[in-house]
PDB file of C-alpha atoms in Angstrom:
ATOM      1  CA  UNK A   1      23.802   4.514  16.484  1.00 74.00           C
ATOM      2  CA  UNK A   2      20.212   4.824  14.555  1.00 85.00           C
ATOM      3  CA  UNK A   3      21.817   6.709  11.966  1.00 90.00           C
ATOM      4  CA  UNK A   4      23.819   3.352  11.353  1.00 93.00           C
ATOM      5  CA  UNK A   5      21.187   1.628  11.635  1.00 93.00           C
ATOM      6  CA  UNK A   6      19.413   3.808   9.163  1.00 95.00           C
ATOM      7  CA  UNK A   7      22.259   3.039   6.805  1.00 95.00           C
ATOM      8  CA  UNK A   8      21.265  -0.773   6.628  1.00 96.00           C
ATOM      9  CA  UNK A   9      17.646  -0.249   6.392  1.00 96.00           C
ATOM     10  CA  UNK A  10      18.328   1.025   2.974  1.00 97.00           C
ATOM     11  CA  UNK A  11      20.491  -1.700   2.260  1.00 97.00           C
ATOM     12  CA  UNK A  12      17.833  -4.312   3.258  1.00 97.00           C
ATOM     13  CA  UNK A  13      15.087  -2.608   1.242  1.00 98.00           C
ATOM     14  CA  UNK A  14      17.083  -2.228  -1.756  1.00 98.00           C
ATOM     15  CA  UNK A  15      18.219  -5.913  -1.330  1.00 97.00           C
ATOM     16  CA  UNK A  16      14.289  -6.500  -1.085  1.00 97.00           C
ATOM     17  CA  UNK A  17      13.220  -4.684  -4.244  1.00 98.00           C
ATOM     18  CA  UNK A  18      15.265  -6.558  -6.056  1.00 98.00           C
ATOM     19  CA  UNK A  19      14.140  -9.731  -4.237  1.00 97.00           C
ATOM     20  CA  UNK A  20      10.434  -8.487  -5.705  1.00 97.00           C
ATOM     21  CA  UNK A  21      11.832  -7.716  -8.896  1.00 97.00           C
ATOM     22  CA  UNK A  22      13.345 -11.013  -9.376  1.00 96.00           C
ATOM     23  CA  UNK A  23      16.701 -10.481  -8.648  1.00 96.00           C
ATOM     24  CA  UNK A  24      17.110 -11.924  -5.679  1.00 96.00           C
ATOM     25  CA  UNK A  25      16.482 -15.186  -4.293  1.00 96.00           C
ATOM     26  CA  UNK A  26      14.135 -14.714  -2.113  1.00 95.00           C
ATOM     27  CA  UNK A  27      15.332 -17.659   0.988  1.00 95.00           C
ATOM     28  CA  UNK A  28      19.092 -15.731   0.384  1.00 95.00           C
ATOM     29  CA  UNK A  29      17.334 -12.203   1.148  1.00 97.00           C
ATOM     30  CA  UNK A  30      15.437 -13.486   3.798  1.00 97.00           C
ATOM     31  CA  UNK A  31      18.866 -14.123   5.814  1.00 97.00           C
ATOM     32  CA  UNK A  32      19.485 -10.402   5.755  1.00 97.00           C
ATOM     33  CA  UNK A  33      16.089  -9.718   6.913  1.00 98.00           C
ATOM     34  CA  UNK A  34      16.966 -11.120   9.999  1.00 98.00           C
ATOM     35  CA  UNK A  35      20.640  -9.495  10.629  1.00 97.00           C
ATOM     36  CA  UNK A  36      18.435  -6.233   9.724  1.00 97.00           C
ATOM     37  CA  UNK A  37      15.527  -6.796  11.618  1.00 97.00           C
ATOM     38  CA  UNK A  38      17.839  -8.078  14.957  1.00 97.00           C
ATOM     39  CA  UNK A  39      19.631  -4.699  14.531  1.00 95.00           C
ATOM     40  CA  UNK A  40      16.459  -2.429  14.358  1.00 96.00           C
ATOM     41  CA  UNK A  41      15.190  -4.339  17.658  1.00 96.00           C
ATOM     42  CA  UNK A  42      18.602  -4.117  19.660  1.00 95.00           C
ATOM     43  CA  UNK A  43      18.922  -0.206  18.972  1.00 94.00           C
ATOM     44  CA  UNK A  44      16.063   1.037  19.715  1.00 94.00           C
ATOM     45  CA  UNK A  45      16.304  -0.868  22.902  1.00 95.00           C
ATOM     46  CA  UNK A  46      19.801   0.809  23.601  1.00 94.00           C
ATOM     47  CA  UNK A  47      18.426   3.791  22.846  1.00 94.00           C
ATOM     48  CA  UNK A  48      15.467   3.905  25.326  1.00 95.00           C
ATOM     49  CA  UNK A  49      17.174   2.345  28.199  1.00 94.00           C
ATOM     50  CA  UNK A  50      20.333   5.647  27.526  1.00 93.00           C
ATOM     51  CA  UNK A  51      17.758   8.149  27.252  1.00 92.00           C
ATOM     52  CA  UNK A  52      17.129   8.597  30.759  1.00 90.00           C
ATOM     53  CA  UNK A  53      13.291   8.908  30.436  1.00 90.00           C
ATOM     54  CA  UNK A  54      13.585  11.782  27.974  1.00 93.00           C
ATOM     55  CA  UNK A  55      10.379  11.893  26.410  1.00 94.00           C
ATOM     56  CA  UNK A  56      11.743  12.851  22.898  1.00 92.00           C
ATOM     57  CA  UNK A  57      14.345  10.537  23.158  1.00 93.00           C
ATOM     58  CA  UNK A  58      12.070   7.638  23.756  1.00 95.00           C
ATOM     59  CA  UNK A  59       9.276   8.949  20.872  1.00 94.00           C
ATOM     60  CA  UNK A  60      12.130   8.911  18.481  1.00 91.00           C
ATOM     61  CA  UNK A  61      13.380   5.400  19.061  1.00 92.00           C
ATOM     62  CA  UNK A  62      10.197   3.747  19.385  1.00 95.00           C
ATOM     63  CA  UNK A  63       9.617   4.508  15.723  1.00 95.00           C
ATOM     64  CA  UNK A  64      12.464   1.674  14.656  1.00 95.00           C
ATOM     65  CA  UNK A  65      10.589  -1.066  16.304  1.00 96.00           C
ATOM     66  CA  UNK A  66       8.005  -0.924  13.499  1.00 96.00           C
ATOM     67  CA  UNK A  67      10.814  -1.495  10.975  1.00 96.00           C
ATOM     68  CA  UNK A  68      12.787  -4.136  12.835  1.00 97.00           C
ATOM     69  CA  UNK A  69       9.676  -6.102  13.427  1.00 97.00           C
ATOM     70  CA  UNK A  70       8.436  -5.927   9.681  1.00 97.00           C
ATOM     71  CA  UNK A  71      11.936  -7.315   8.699  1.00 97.00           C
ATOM     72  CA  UNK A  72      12.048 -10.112  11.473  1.00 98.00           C
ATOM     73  CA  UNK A  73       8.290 -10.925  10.271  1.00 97.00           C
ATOM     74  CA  UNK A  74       9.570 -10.850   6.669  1.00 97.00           C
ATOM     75  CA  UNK A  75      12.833 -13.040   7.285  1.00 97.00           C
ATOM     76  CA  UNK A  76      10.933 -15.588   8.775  1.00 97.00           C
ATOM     77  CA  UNK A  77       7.743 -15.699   6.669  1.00 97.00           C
ATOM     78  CA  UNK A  78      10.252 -16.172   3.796  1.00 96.00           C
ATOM     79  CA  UNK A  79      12.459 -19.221   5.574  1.00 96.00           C
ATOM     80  CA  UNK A  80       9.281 -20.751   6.642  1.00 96.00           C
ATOM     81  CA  UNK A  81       6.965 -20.506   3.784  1.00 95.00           C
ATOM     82  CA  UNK A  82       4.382 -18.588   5.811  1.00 95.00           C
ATOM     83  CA  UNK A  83       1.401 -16.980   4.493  1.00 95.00           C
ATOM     84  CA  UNK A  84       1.604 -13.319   4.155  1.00 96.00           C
ATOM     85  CA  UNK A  85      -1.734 -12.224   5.198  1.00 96.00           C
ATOM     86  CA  UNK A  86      -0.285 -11.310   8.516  1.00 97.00           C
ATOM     87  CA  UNK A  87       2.366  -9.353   7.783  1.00 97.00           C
ATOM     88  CA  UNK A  88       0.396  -7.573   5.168  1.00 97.00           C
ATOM     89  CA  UNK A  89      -2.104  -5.940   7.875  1.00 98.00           C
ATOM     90  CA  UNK A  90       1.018  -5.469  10.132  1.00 98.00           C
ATOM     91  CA  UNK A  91       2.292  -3.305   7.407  1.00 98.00           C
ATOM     92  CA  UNK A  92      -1.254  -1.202   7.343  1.00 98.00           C
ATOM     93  CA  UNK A  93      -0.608  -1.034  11.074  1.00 98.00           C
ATOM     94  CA  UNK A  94       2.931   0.353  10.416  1.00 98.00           C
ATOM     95  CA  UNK A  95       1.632   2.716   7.422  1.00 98.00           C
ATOM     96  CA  UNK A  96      -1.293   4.110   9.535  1.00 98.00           C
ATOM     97  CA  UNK A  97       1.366   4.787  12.535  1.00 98.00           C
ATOM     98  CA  UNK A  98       3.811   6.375  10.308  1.00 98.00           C
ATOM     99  CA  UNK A  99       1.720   9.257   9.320  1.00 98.00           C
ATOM    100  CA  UNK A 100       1.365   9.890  13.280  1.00 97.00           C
ATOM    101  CA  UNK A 101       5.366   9.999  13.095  1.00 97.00           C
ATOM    102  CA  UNK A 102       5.908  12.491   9.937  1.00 98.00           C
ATOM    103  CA  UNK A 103       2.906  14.822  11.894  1.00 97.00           C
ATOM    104  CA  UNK A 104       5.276  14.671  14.993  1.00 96.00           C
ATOM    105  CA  UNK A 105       8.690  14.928  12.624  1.00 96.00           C
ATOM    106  CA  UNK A 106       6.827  18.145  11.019  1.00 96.00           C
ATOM    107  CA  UNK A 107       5.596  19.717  14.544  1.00 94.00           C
ATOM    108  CA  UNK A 108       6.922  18.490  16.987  1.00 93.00           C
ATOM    109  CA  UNK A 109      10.498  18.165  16.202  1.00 93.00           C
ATOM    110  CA  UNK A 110      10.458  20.383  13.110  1.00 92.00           C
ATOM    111  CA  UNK A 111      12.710  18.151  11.087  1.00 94.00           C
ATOM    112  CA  UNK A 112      10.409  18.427   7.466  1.00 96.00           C
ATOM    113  CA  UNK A 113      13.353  16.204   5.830  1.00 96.00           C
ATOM    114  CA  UNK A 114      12.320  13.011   8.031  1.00 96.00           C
ATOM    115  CA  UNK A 115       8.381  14.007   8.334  1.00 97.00           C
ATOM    116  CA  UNK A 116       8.459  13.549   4.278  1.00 98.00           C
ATOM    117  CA  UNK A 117      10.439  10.510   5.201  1.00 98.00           C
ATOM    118  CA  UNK A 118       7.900   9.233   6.806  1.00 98.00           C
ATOM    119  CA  UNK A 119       5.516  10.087   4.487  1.00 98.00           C
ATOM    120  CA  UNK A 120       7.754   8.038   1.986  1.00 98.00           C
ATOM    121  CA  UNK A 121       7.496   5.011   4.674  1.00 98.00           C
ATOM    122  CA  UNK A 122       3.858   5.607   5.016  1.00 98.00           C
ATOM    123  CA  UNK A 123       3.441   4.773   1.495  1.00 98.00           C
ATOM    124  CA  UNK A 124       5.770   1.952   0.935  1.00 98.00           C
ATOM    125  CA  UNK A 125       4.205   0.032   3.947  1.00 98.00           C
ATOM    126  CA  UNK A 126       0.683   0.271   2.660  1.00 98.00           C
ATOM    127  CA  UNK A 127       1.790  -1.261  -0.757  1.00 98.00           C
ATOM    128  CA  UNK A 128       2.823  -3.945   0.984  1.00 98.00           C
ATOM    129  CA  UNK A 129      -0.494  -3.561   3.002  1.00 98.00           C
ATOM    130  CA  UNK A 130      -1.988  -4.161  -0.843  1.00 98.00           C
ATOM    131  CA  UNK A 131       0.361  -6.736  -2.099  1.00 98.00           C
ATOM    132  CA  UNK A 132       0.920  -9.004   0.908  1.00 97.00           C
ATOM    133  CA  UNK A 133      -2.586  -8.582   2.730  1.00 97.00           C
ATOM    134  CA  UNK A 134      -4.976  -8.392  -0.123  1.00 97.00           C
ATOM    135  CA  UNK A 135      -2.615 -10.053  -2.506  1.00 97.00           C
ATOM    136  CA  UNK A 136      -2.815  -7.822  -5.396  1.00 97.00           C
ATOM    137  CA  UNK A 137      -0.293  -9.360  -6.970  1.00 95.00           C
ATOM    138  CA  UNK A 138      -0.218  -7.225  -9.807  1.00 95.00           C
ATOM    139  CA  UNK A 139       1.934  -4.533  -7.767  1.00 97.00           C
ATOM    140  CA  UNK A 140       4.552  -6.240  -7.641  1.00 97.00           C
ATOM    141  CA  UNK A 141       6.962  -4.900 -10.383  1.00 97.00           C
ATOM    142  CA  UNK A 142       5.908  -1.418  -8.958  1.00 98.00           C
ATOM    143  CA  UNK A 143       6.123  -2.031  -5.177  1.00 98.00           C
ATOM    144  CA  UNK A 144       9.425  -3.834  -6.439  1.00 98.00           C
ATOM    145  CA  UNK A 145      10.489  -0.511  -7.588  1.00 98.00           C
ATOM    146  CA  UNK A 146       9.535   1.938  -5.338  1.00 98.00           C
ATOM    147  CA  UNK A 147      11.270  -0.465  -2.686  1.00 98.00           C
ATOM    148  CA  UNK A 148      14.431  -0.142  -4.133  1.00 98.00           C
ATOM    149  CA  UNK A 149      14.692   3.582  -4.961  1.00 98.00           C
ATOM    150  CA  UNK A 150      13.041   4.365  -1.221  1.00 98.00           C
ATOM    151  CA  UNK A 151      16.277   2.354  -0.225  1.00 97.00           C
ATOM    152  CA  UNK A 152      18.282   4.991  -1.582  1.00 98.00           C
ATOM    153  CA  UNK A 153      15.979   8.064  -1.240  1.00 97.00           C
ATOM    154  CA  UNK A 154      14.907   6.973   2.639  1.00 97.00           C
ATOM    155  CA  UNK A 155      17.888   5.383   4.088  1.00 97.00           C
ATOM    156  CA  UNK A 156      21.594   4.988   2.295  1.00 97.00           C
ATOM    157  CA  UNK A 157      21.490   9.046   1.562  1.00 96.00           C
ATOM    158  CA  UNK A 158      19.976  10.798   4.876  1.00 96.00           C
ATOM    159  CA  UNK A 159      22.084   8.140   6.982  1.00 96.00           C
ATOM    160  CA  UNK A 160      25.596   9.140   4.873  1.00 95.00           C
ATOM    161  CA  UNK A 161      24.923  12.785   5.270  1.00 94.00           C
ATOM    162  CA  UNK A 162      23.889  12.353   8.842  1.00 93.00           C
ATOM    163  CA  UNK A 163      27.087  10.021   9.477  1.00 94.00           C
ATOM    164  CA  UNK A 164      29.088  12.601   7.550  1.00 94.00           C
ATOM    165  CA  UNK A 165      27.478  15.745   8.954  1.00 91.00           C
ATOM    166  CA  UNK A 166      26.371  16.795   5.455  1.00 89.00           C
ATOM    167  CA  UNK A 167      22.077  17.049   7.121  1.00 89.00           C
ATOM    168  CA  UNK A 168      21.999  19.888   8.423  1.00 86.00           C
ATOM    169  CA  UNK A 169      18.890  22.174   9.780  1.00 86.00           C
ATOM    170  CA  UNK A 170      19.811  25.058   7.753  1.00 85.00           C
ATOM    171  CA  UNK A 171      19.089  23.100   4.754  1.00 87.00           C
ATOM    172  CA  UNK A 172      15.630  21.295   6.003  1.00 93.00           C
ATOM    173  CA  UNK A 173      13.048  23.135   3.793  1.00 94.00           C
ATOM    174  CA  UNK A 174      15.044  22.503   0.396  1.00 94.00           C
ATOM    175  CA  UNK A 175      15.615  19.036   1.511  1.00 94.00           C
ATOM    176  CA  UNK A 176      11.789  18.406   2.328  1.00 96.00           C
ATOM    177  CA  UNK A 177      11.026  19.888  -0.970  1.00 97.00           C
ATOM    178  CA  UNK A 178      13.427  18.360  -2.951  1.00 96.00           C
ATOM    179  CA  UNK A 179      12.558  14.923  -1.201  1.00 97.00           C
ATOM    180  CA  UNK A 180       8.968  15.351  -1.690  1.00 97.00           C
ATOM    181  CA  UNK A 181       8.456  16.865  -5.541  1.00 98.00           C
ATOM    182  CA  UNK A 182      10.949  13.615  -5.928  1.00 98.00           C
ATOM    183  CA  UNK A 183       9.248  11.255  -4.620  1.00 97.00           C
ATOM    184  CA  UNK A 184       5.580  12.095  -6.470  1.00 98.00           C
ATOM    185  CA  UNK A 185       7.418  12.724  -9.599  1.00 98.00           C
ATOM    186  CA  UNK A 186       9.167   9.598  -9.703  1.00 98.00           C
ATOM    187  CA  UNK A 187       6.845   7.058  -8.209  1.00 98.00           C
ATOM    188  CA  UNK A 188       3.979   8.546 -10.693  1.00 97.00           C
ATOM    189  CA  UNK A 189       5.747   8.200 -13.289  1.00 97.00           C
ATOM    190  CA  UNK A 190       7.083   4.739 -12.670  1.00 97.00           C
ATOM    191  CA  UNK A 191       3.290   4.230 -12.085  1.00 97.00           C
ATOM    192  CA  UNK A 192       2.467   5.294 -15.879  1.00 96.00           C
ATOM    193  CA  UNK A 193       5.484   3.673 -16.987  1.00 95.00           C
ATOM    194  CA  UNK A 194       4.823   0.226 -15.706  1.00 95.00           C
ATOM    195  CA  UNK A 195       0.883  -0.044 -16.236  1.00 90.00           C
ATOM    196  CA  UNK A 196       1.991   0.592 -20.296  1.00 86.00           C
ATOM    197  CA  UNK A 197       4.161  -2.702 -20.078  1.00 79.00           C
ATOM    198  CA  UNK A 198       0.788  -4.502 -18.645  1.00 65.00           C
ATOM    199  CA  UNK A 199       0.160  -6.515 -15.745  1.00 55.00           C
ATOM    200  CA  UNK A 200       2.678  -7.855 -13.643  1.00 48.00           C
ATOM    201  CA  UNK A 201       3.173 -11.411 -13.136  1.00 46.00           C
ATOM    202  CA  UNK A 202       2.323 -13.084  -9.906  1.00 43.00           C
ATOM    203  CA  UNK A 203       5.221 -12.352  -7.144  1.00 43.00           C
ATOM    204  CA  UNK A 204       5.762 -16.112  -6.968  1.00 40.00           C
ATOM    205  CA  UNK A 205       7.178 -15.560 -10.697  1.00 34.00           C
ATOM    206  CA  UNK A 206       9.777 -13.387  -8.864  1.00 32.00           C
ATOM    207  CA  UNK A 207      11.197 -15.884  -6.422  1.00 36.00           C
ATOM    208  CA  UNK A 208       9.191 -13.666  -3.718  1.00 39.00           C
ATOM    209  CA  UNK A 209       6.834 -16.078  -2.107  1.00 40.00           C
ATOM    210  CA  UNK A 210       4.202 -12.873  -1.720  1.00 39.00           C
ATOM    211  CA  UNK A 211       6.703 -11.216   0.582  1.00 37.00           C
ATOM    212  CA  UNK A 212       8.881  -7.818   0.407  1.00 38.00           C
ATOM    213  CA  UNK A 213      10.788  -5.846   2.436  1.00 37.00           C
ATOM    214  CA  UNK A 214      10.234  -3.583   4.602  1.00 36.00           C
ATOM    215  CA  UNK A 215      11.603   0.177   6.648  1.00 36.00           C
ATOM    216  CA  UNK A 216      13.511   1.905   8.596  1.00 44.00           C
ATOM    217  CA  UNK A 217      13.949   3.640  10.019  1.00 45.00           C
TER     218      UNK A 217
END
């Protein structure tokens, strides 16, 4: 069921990126934010009350709340016209958290694939810490971008090879590799890339009223 649920987390942030990008319009994206968000609120919930009291059942679960939250928070903020301020410090919340996941992901569980997912979601939530709580608005063509790929990268691919049973353990270190020398490869570069082209325009330019996507997980 999370693995589904994982599936449309990458859907929603990709939809999102694009919304940043100016692709999107923003009010139609927000709509999706809230089928997403509703989703990553009810599962979790499933999953806690099935798991019998199992510790590790319940730590893994409790992780999708901060995604299905952030895209409820998002989905509204964007119907609404809200200011973003609060769901930019919710996201530093959620970004700080997240590294306390990939530690557990790494040790705990020893799945490396998901604790460099995390690390991924660690990131991506404290851009939107720095675009949507101090309102560098600058970022957005970048945050934009590392949205959408982390769409792909974080949640359509692991949740089609888990759904498929294509993820499995024997493979963990050369997909934690492979998913980490990606992700600081391509996000620097996209960094380099998109400073050369100058600043960005204000995210109001991109039919984003200050507000992006965000998850999973």
């Amino acid at each position: 069921m999370a693995n589904v649920g994982l599936l449309f987390v990458g859907a929603v942030l990709f939809l999102n990126g694009l919304m940043l990008l100016g692709k999107v319009d923003s009010r139609a994206a927000a709509i999706f934010n809230l089928f997403v968000g509703g989703l990553q609120v009810v599962t979790p919930t499933y999953l806690i009350i099935a798991a019998n009291q199992d510790p590790d059942q319940i730590l893994l679960a409790s992780g999708i709340f901060l995604f299905g939250f952030t895209y409820l928070y998002v989905g509204v903020g964007l119907l609404m016209g809200l200011d973003t301020t609060g769901v930019g410090y919710y996201s530093l919340f959620v970004s700080i958290v997240a590294l306390g996941y990939s530690f557990v992901s790494f040790r705990q569980f020893g799945d490396q694939p998901f604790g460099v997912i995390w690390l991924y979601w660690a990131f991506l939530w404290f851009l939107f810490f720095l675009l949507l709580g101090l309102k560098l608005e600058a970022l957005t063509p970048y945050v934009g971008w590392v949205t959408a790929i982390e769409g792909w990268v974080t949640g359509v691919i692991p949740a089609f090879l888990l759904l498929s049973g294509y993820w499995v353990a024997e493979n963990f270190y050369e997909i934690a590799i492979a998913l980490g020398a990606f992700g600081v490869l391509v996000f620097t570069a996209l960094w380099f890339v998109l400073r050369r082209r100058g600043p960005g325009r204000p995210a109001e330019e991109y039919g984003a009223p200050s507000y992006p996507a965000g998850s999973p997980g």
